[in-house]
Amino acid sequence: MRFLTDEAFDGGITTALLRLRPGLDLVRVQDEDLLATPDPEILEWAARSGVVLTHDAATMPPFAYARLNTGAAMPGVIVVRRSLPIGRAIEEILTVWSAPPM
């Protein structure tokens, strides 16, 4: 499973994930020249490449639902609340990553 972190995703979480699981397939929008890209375009990229990790509960989920409603590919969006302790956020993301494919 590949993860894509959006522009505002906590870099501390990203760094810790990559340190704890060097084999984790994680890309930042910054690495893909997608800075300042609108959410619908991020989701389009992710539809071909992986699951989006975001803190943006306000706009990202509605755009994801809109994709689903049109039948467009939508591999997933994981909204990580900013209030969630970093250690717990990392644990939960790694749990998703290590889950067997459905």
Tab-separated table of N, CA and C in Angstrom:
chain	number	residue	atom	x	y	z
A	1	MET	N	0.852	-1.172	0.000
A	1	MET	CA	0.000	0.000	0.000
A	1	MET	C	0.899	1.236	0.000
A	2	ARG	N	0.566	2.165	-0.857
A	2	ARG	CA	1.296	3.426	-0.911
A	2	ARG	C	0.448	4.513	-0.266
A	3	PHE	N	1.110	5.340	0.535
A	3	PHE	CA	0.460	6.491	1.144
A	3	PHE	C	0.974	7.768	0.492
A	4	LEU	N	0.093	8.736	0.346
A	4	LEU	CA	0.453	10.073	-0.114
A	4	LEU	C	0.019	11.042	0.969
A	5	THR	N	0.959	11.830	1.492
A	5	THR	CA	0.582	12.831	2.496
A	5	THR	C	0.303	14.141	1.780
A	6	ASP	N	-0.767	14.798	2.192
A	6	ASP	CA	-1.065	16.077	1.568
A	6	ASP	C	-0.157	17.162	2.129
A	7	GLU	N	-0.303	18.345	1.579
A	7	GLU	CA	0.617	19.444	1.854
A	7	GLU	C	0.731	19.805	3.332
A	8	ALA	N	-0.364	19.752	4.053
A	8	ALA	CA	-0.361	20.196	5.447
A	8	ALA	C	-0.167	19.056	6.448
A	9	PHE	N	0.120	17.844	5.956
A	9	PHE	CA	0.262	16.719	6.877
A	9	PHE	C	1.505	16.902	7.741
A	10	ASP	N	1.399	16.543	9.004
A	10	ASP	CA	2.466	16.713	9.995
A	10	ASP	C	3.749	15.993	9.565
A	11	GLY	N	4.786	16.768	9.317
A	11	GLY	CA	6.072	16.211	8.898
A	11	GLY	C	6.708	15.331	9.962
A	12	GLY	N	6.403	15.583	11.226
A	12	GLY	CA	6.937	14.749	12.299
A	12	GLY	C	6.393	13.329	12.220
A	13	ILE	N	5.133	13.205	11.858
A	13	ILE	CA	4.533	11.880	11.696
A	13	ILE	C	5.165	11.182	10.498
A	14	THR	N	5.306	11.916	9.400
A	14	THR	CA	5.907	11.353	8.191
A	14	THR	C	7.321	10.851	8.466
A	15	THR	N	8.116	11.673	9.121
A	15	THR	CA	9.500	11.308	9.438
A	15	THR	C	9.544	10.069	10.328
A	16	ALA	N	8.710	10.038	11.351
A	16	ALA	CA	8.688	8.893	12.267
A	16	ALA	C	8.259	7.619	11.547
A	17	LEU	N	7.254	7.710	10.689
A	17	LEU	CA	6.789	6.528	9.947
A	17	LEU	C	7.922	5.949	9.106
A	18	LEU	N	8.637	6.811	8.393
A	18	LEU	CA	9.714	6.347	7.523
A	18	LEU	C	10.901	5.809	8.324
A	19	ARG	N	11.118	6.357	9.500
A	19	ARG	CA	12.207	5.868	10.356
A	19	ARG	C	11.857	4.500	10.946
A	20	LEU	N	10.607	4.348	11.364
A	20	LEU	CA	10.179	3.091	11.979
A	20	LEU	C	9.994	1.968	10.963
A	21	ARG	N	9.568	2.321	9.761
A	21	ARG	CA	9.307	1.330	8.699
A	21	ARG	C	9.956	1.808	7.408
A	22	PRO	N	11.271	1.573	7.279
A	22	PRO	CA	11.977	2.050	6.081
A	22	PRO	C	11.368	1.548	4.771
A	23	GLY	N	10.672	0.423	4.792
A	23	GLY	CA	10.055	-0.104	3.582
A	23	GLY	C	8.691	0.495	3.273
A	24	LEU	N	8.219	1.380	4.131
A	24	LEU	CA	6.910	1.999	3.941
A	24	LEU	C	6.921	2.836	2.667
A	25	ASP	N	5.959	2.597	1.816
A	25	ASP	CA	5.844	3.349	0.570
A	25	ASP	C	5.026	4.602	0.855
A	26	LEU	N	5.709	5.698	1.127
A	26	LEU	CA	5.067	6.941	1.513
A	26	LEU	C	5.676	8.070	0.692
A	27	VAL	N	4.810	8.848	0.071
A	27	VAL	CA	5.246	9.975	-0.735
A	27	VAL	C	4.547	11.222	-0.230
A	28	ARG	N	5.262	12.320	-0.239
A	28	ARG	CA	4.670	13.599	0.133
A	28	ARG	C	4.310	14.355	-1.141
A	29	VAL	N	3.259	15.158	-1.104
A	29	VAL	CA	2.931	15.941	-2.295
A	29	VAL	C	4.126	16.801	-2.713
A	30	GLN	N	4.914	17.212	-1.722
A	30	GLN	CA	6.095	18.009	-2.017
A	30	GLN	C	7.085	17.249	-2.901
A	31	ASP	N	7.133	15.916	-2.740
A	31	ASP	CA	8.054	15.089	-3.526
A	31	ASP	C	7.552	14.855	-4.943
A	32	GLU	N	6.272	15.064	-5.161
A	32	GLU	CA	5.652	14.780	-6.456
A	32	GLU	C	5.291	16.055	-7.216
A	33	ASP	N	5.832	17.178	-6.785
A	33	ASP	CA	5.554	18.464	-7.435
A	33	ASP	C	4.054	18.759	-7.469
A	34	LEU	N	3.391	18.465	-6.343
A	34	LEU	CA	1.948	18.688	-6.244
A	34	LEU	C	1.594	19.759	-5.205
A	35	LEU	N	2.572	20.574	-4.809
A	35	LEU	CA	2.291	21.635	-3.840
A	35	LEU	C	1.229	22.578	-4.400
A	36	ALA	N	0.352	23.034	-3.551
A	36	ALA	CA	-0.724	23.971	-3.902
A	36	ALA	C	-1.692	23.391	-4.934
A	37	THR	N	-1.737	22.069	-5.010
A	37	THR	CA	-2.664	21.402	-5.926
A	37	THR	C	-4.014	21.252	-5.236
A	38	PRO	N	-5.104	21.576	-5.905
A	38	PRO	CA	-6.432	21.428	-5.291
A	38	PRO	C	-6.721	19.968	-4.900
A	39	ASP	N	-7.514	19.814	-3.849
A	39	ASP	CA	-7.841	18.477	-3.343
A	39	ASP	C	-8.345	17.521	-4.428
A	40	PRO	N	-9.251	17.936	-5.303
A	40	PRO	CA	-9.715	16.987	-6.320
A	40	PRO	C	-8.575	16.433	-7.184
A	41	GLU	N	-7.585	17.243	-7.466
A	41	GLU	CA	-6.446	16.776	-8.260
A	41	GLU	C	-5.533	15.855	-7.446
A	42	ILE	N	-5.408	16.135	-6.157
A	42	ILE	CA	-4.644	15.237	-5.274
A	42	ILE	C	-5.326	13.870	-5.256
A	43	LEU	N	-6.646	13.862	-5.146
A	43	LEU	CA	-7.381	12.602	-5.117
A	43	LEU	C	-7.280	11.870	-6.455
A	44	GLU	N	-7.247	12.606	-7.541
A	44	GLU	CA	-7.068	11.985	-8.862
A	44	GLU	C	-5.709	11.300	-8.938
A	45	TRP	N	-4.675	11.984	-8.459
A	45	TRP	CA	-3.328	11.397	-8.433
A	45	TRP	C	-3.341	10.156	-7.543
A	46	ALA	N	-3.951	10.280	-6.381
A	46	ALA	CA	-3.988	9.168	-5.434
A	46	ALA	C	-4.765	7.981	-5.995
A	47	ALA	N	-5.757	8.235	-6.816
A	47	ALA	CA	-6.549	7.147	-7.393
A	47	ALA	C	-5.664	6.217	-8.224
A	48	ARG	N	-4.590	6.739	-8.764
A	48	ARG	CA	-3.653	5.931	-9.543
A	48	ARG	C	-2.484	5.431	-8.695
A	49	SER	N	-2.325	6.018	-7.493
A	49	SER	CA	-1.074	5.778	-6.781
A	49	SER	C	-1.177	5.376	-5.319
A	50	GLY	N	-2.274	5.632	-4.624
A	50	GLY	CA	-2.304	5.249	-3.223
A	50	GLY	C	-3.378	5.934	-2.403
A	51	VAL	N	-3.235	5.809	-1.099
A	51	VAL	CA	-4.189	6.313	-0.118
A	51	VAL	C	-3.672	7.640	0.433
A	52	VAL	N	-4.546	8.624	0.550
A	52	VAL	CA	-4.168	9.944	1.041
A	52	VAL	C	-4.216	9.972	2.564
A	53	LEU	N	-3.160	10.495	3.165
A	53	LEU	CA	-3.139	10.801	4.601
A	53	LEU	C	-3.283	12.312	4.721
A	54	THR	N	-4.245	12.755	5.519
A	54	THR	CA	-4.515	14.180	5.640
A	54	THR	C	-4.984	14.516	7.051
A	55	HIS	N	-4.872	15.783	7.394
A	55	HIS	CA	-5.489	16.301	8.619
A	55	HIS	C	-6.757	17.067	8.263
A	56	ASP	N	-7.025	17.227	6.977
A	56	ASP	CA	-8.101	18.075	6.474
A	56	ASP	C	-9.444	17.351	6.453
A	57	ALA	N	-10.152	17.436	7.560
A	57	ALA	CA	-11.468	16.794	7.650
A	57	ALA	C	-12.557	17.654	7.023
A	58	ALA	N	-12.249	18.909	6.737
A	58	ALA	CA	-13.271	19.816	6.209
A	58	ALA	C	-13.504	19.651	4.711
A	59	THR	N	-12.440	19.549	3.926
A	59	THR	CA	-12.642	19.525	2.474
A	59	THR	C	-12.286	18.200	1.803
A	60	MET	N	-11.299	17.499	2.294
A	60	MET	CA	-10.859	16.276	1.605
A	60	MET	C	-11.956	15.196	1.571
A	61	PRO	N	-12.604	14.851	2.692
A	61	PRO	CA	-13.654	13.813	2.624
A	61	PRO	C	-14.805	14.146	1.664
A	62	PRO	N	-15.328	15.395	1.652
A	62	PRO	CA	-16.393	15.664	0.683
A	62	PRO	C	-15.956	15.453	-0.773
A	63	PHE	N	-14.726	15.830	-1.098
A	63	PHE	CA	-14.238	15.597	-2.458
A	63	PHE	C	-14.090	14.101	-2.728
A	64	ALA	N	-13.668	13.339	-1.721
A	64	ALA	CA	-13.551	11.880	-1.882
A	64	ALA	C	-14.933	11.258	-2.112
A	65	TYR	N	-15.927	11.687	-1.331
A	65	TYR	CA	-17.289	11.177	-1.520
A	65	TYR	C	-17.821	11.539	-2.908
A	66	ALA	N	-17.499	12.735	-3.362
A	66	ALA	CA	-17.938	13.147	-4.706
A	66	ALA	C	-17.363	12.212	-5.765
A	67	ARG	N	-16.090	11.813	-5.590
A	67	ARG	CA	-15.489	10.861	-6.538
A	67	ARG	C	-16.249	9.539	-6.497
A	68	LEU	N	-16.541	9.062	-5.297
A	68	LEU	CA	-17.276	7.800	-5.163
A	68	LEU	C	-18.647	7.879	-5.831
A	69	ASN	N	-19.309	9.004	-5.641
A	69	ASN	CA	-20.656	9.170	-6.209
A	69	ASN	C	-20.670	9.185	-7.730
A	70	THR	N	-19.547	9.518	-8.336
A	70	THR	CA	-19.476	9.523	-9.805
A	70	THR	C	-18.914	8.205	-10.336
A	71	GLY	N	-18.539	7.304	-9.429
A	71	GLY	CA	-17.975	6.027	-9.853
A	71	GLY	C	-16.484	6.081	-10.135
A	72	ALA	N	-15.848	7.207	-9.828
A	72	ALA	CA	-14.406	7.340	-10.043
A	72	ALA	C	-13.650	6.507	-9.004
A	73	ALA	N	-12.456	6.080	-9.368
A	73	ALA	CA	-11.614	5.297	-8.455
A	73	ALA	C	-11.290	6.123	-7.209
A	74	MET	N	-11.339	5.465	-6.071
A	74	MET	CA	-11.049	6.148	-4.810
A	74	MET	C	-10.450	5.136	-3.844
A	75	PRO	N	-9.111	4.995	-3.844
A	75	PRO	CA	-8.496	3.984	-2.981
A	75	PRO	C	-8.580	4.291	-1.490
A	76	GLY	N	-8.749	5.563	-1.136
A	76	GLY	CA	-8.947	5.859	0.274
A	76	GLY	C	-8.361	7.170	0.735
A	77	VAL	N	-8.957	7.678	1.796
A	77	VAL	CA	-8.482	8.875	2.484
A	77	VAL	C	-8.509	8.543	3.966
A	78	ILE	N	-7.408	8.776	4.615
A	78	ILE	CA	-7.351	8.595	6.066
A	78	ILE	C	-7.167	9.974	6.686
A	79	VAL	N	-8.164	10.393	7.452
A	79	VAL	CA	-8.094	11.684	8.132
A	79	VAL	C	-7.535	11.429	9.525
A	80	VAL	N	-6.398	12.037	9.803
A	80	VAL	CA	-5.747	11.912	11.107
A	80	VAL	C	-6.010	13.212	11.861
A	81	ARG	N	-6.797	13.111	12.909
A	81	ARG	CA	-7.104	14.315	13.702
A	81	ARG	C	-5.819	14.897	14.288
A	82	ARG	N	-5.703	16.209	14.223
A	82	ARG	CA	-4.526	16.878	14.798
A	82	ARG	C	-4.478	16.703	16.312
A	83	SER	N	-5.630	16.468	16.936
A	83	SER	CA	-5.678	16.296	18.386
A	83	SER	C	-5.189	14.909	18.821
A	84	LEU	N	-5.045	13.994	17.866
A	84	LEU	CA	-4.570	12.647	18.183
A	84	LEU	C	-3.087	12.710	18.527
A	85	PRO	N	-2.674	12.126	19.653
A	85	PRO	CA	-1.246	12.122	19.973
A	85	PRO	C	-0.443	11.489	18.824
A	86	ILE	N	0.721	12.042	18.550
A	86	ILE	CA	1.533	11.588	17.416
A	86	ILE	C	1.812	10.088	17.483
A	87	GLY	N	2.156	9.587	18.658
A	87	GLY	CA	2.446	8.154	18.795
A	87	GLY	C	1.260	7.295	18.398
A	88	ARG	N	0.089	7.703	18.795
A	88	ARG	CA	-1.121	6.946	18.453
A	88	ARG	C	-1.413	7.042	16.966
A	89	ALA	N	-1.218	8.218	16.397
A	89	ALA	CA	-1.425	8.392	14.950
A	89	ALA	C	-0.504	7.460	14.176
A	90	ILE	N	0.742	7.395	14.591
A	90	ILE	CA	1.718	6.521	13.928
A	90	ILE	C	1.286	5.063	14.052
A	91	GLU	N	0.896	4.649	15.245
A	91	GLU	CA	0.434	3.264	15.456
A	91	GLU	C	-0.732	2.924	14.539
A	92	GLU	N	-1.694	3.813	14.456
A	92	GLU	CA	-2.883	3.533	13.655
A	92	GLU	C	-2.573	3.490	12.159
A	93	ILE	N	-1.711	4.369	11.704
A	93	ILE	CA	-1.319	4.344	10.286
A	93	ILE	C	-0.574	3.062	9.983
A	94	LEU	N	0.313	2.641	10.879
A	94	LEU	CA	1.056	1.389	10.662
A	94	LEU	C	0.136	0.170	10.711
A	95	THR	N	-0.922	0.248	11.512
A	95	THR	CA	-1.900	-0.850	11.548
A	95	THR	C	-2.583	-0.972	10.200
A	96	VAL	N	-2.981	0.135	9.620
A	96	VAL	CA	-3.616	0.120	8.298
A	96	VAL	C	-2.627	-0.433	7.269
A	97	TRP	N	-1.391	0.056	7.328
A	97	TRP	CA	-0.357	-0.358	6.367
A	97	TRP	C	-0.109	-1.870	6.423
A	98	SER	N	-0.112	-2.422	7.629
A	98	SER	CA	0.233	-3.839	7.774
A	98	SER	C	-0.963	-4.776	7.597
A	99	ALA	N	-2.150	-4.216	7.435
A	99	ALA	CA	-3.346	-5.054	7.249
A	99	ALA	C	-3.262	-5.784	5.907
A	100	PRO	N	-3.747	-7.016	5.878
A	100	PRO	CA	-3.745	-7.740	4.601
A	100	PRO	C	-4.669	-7.076	3.592
A	101	PRO	N	-4.339	-7.150	2.313
A	101	PRO	CA	-5.200	-6.548	1.292
A	101	PRO	C	-6.589	-7.186	1.303
A	102	MET	N	-7.562	-6.401	0.943
A	102	MET	CA	-8.943	-6.899	0.904
A	102	MET	C	-9.277	-7.407	-0.472
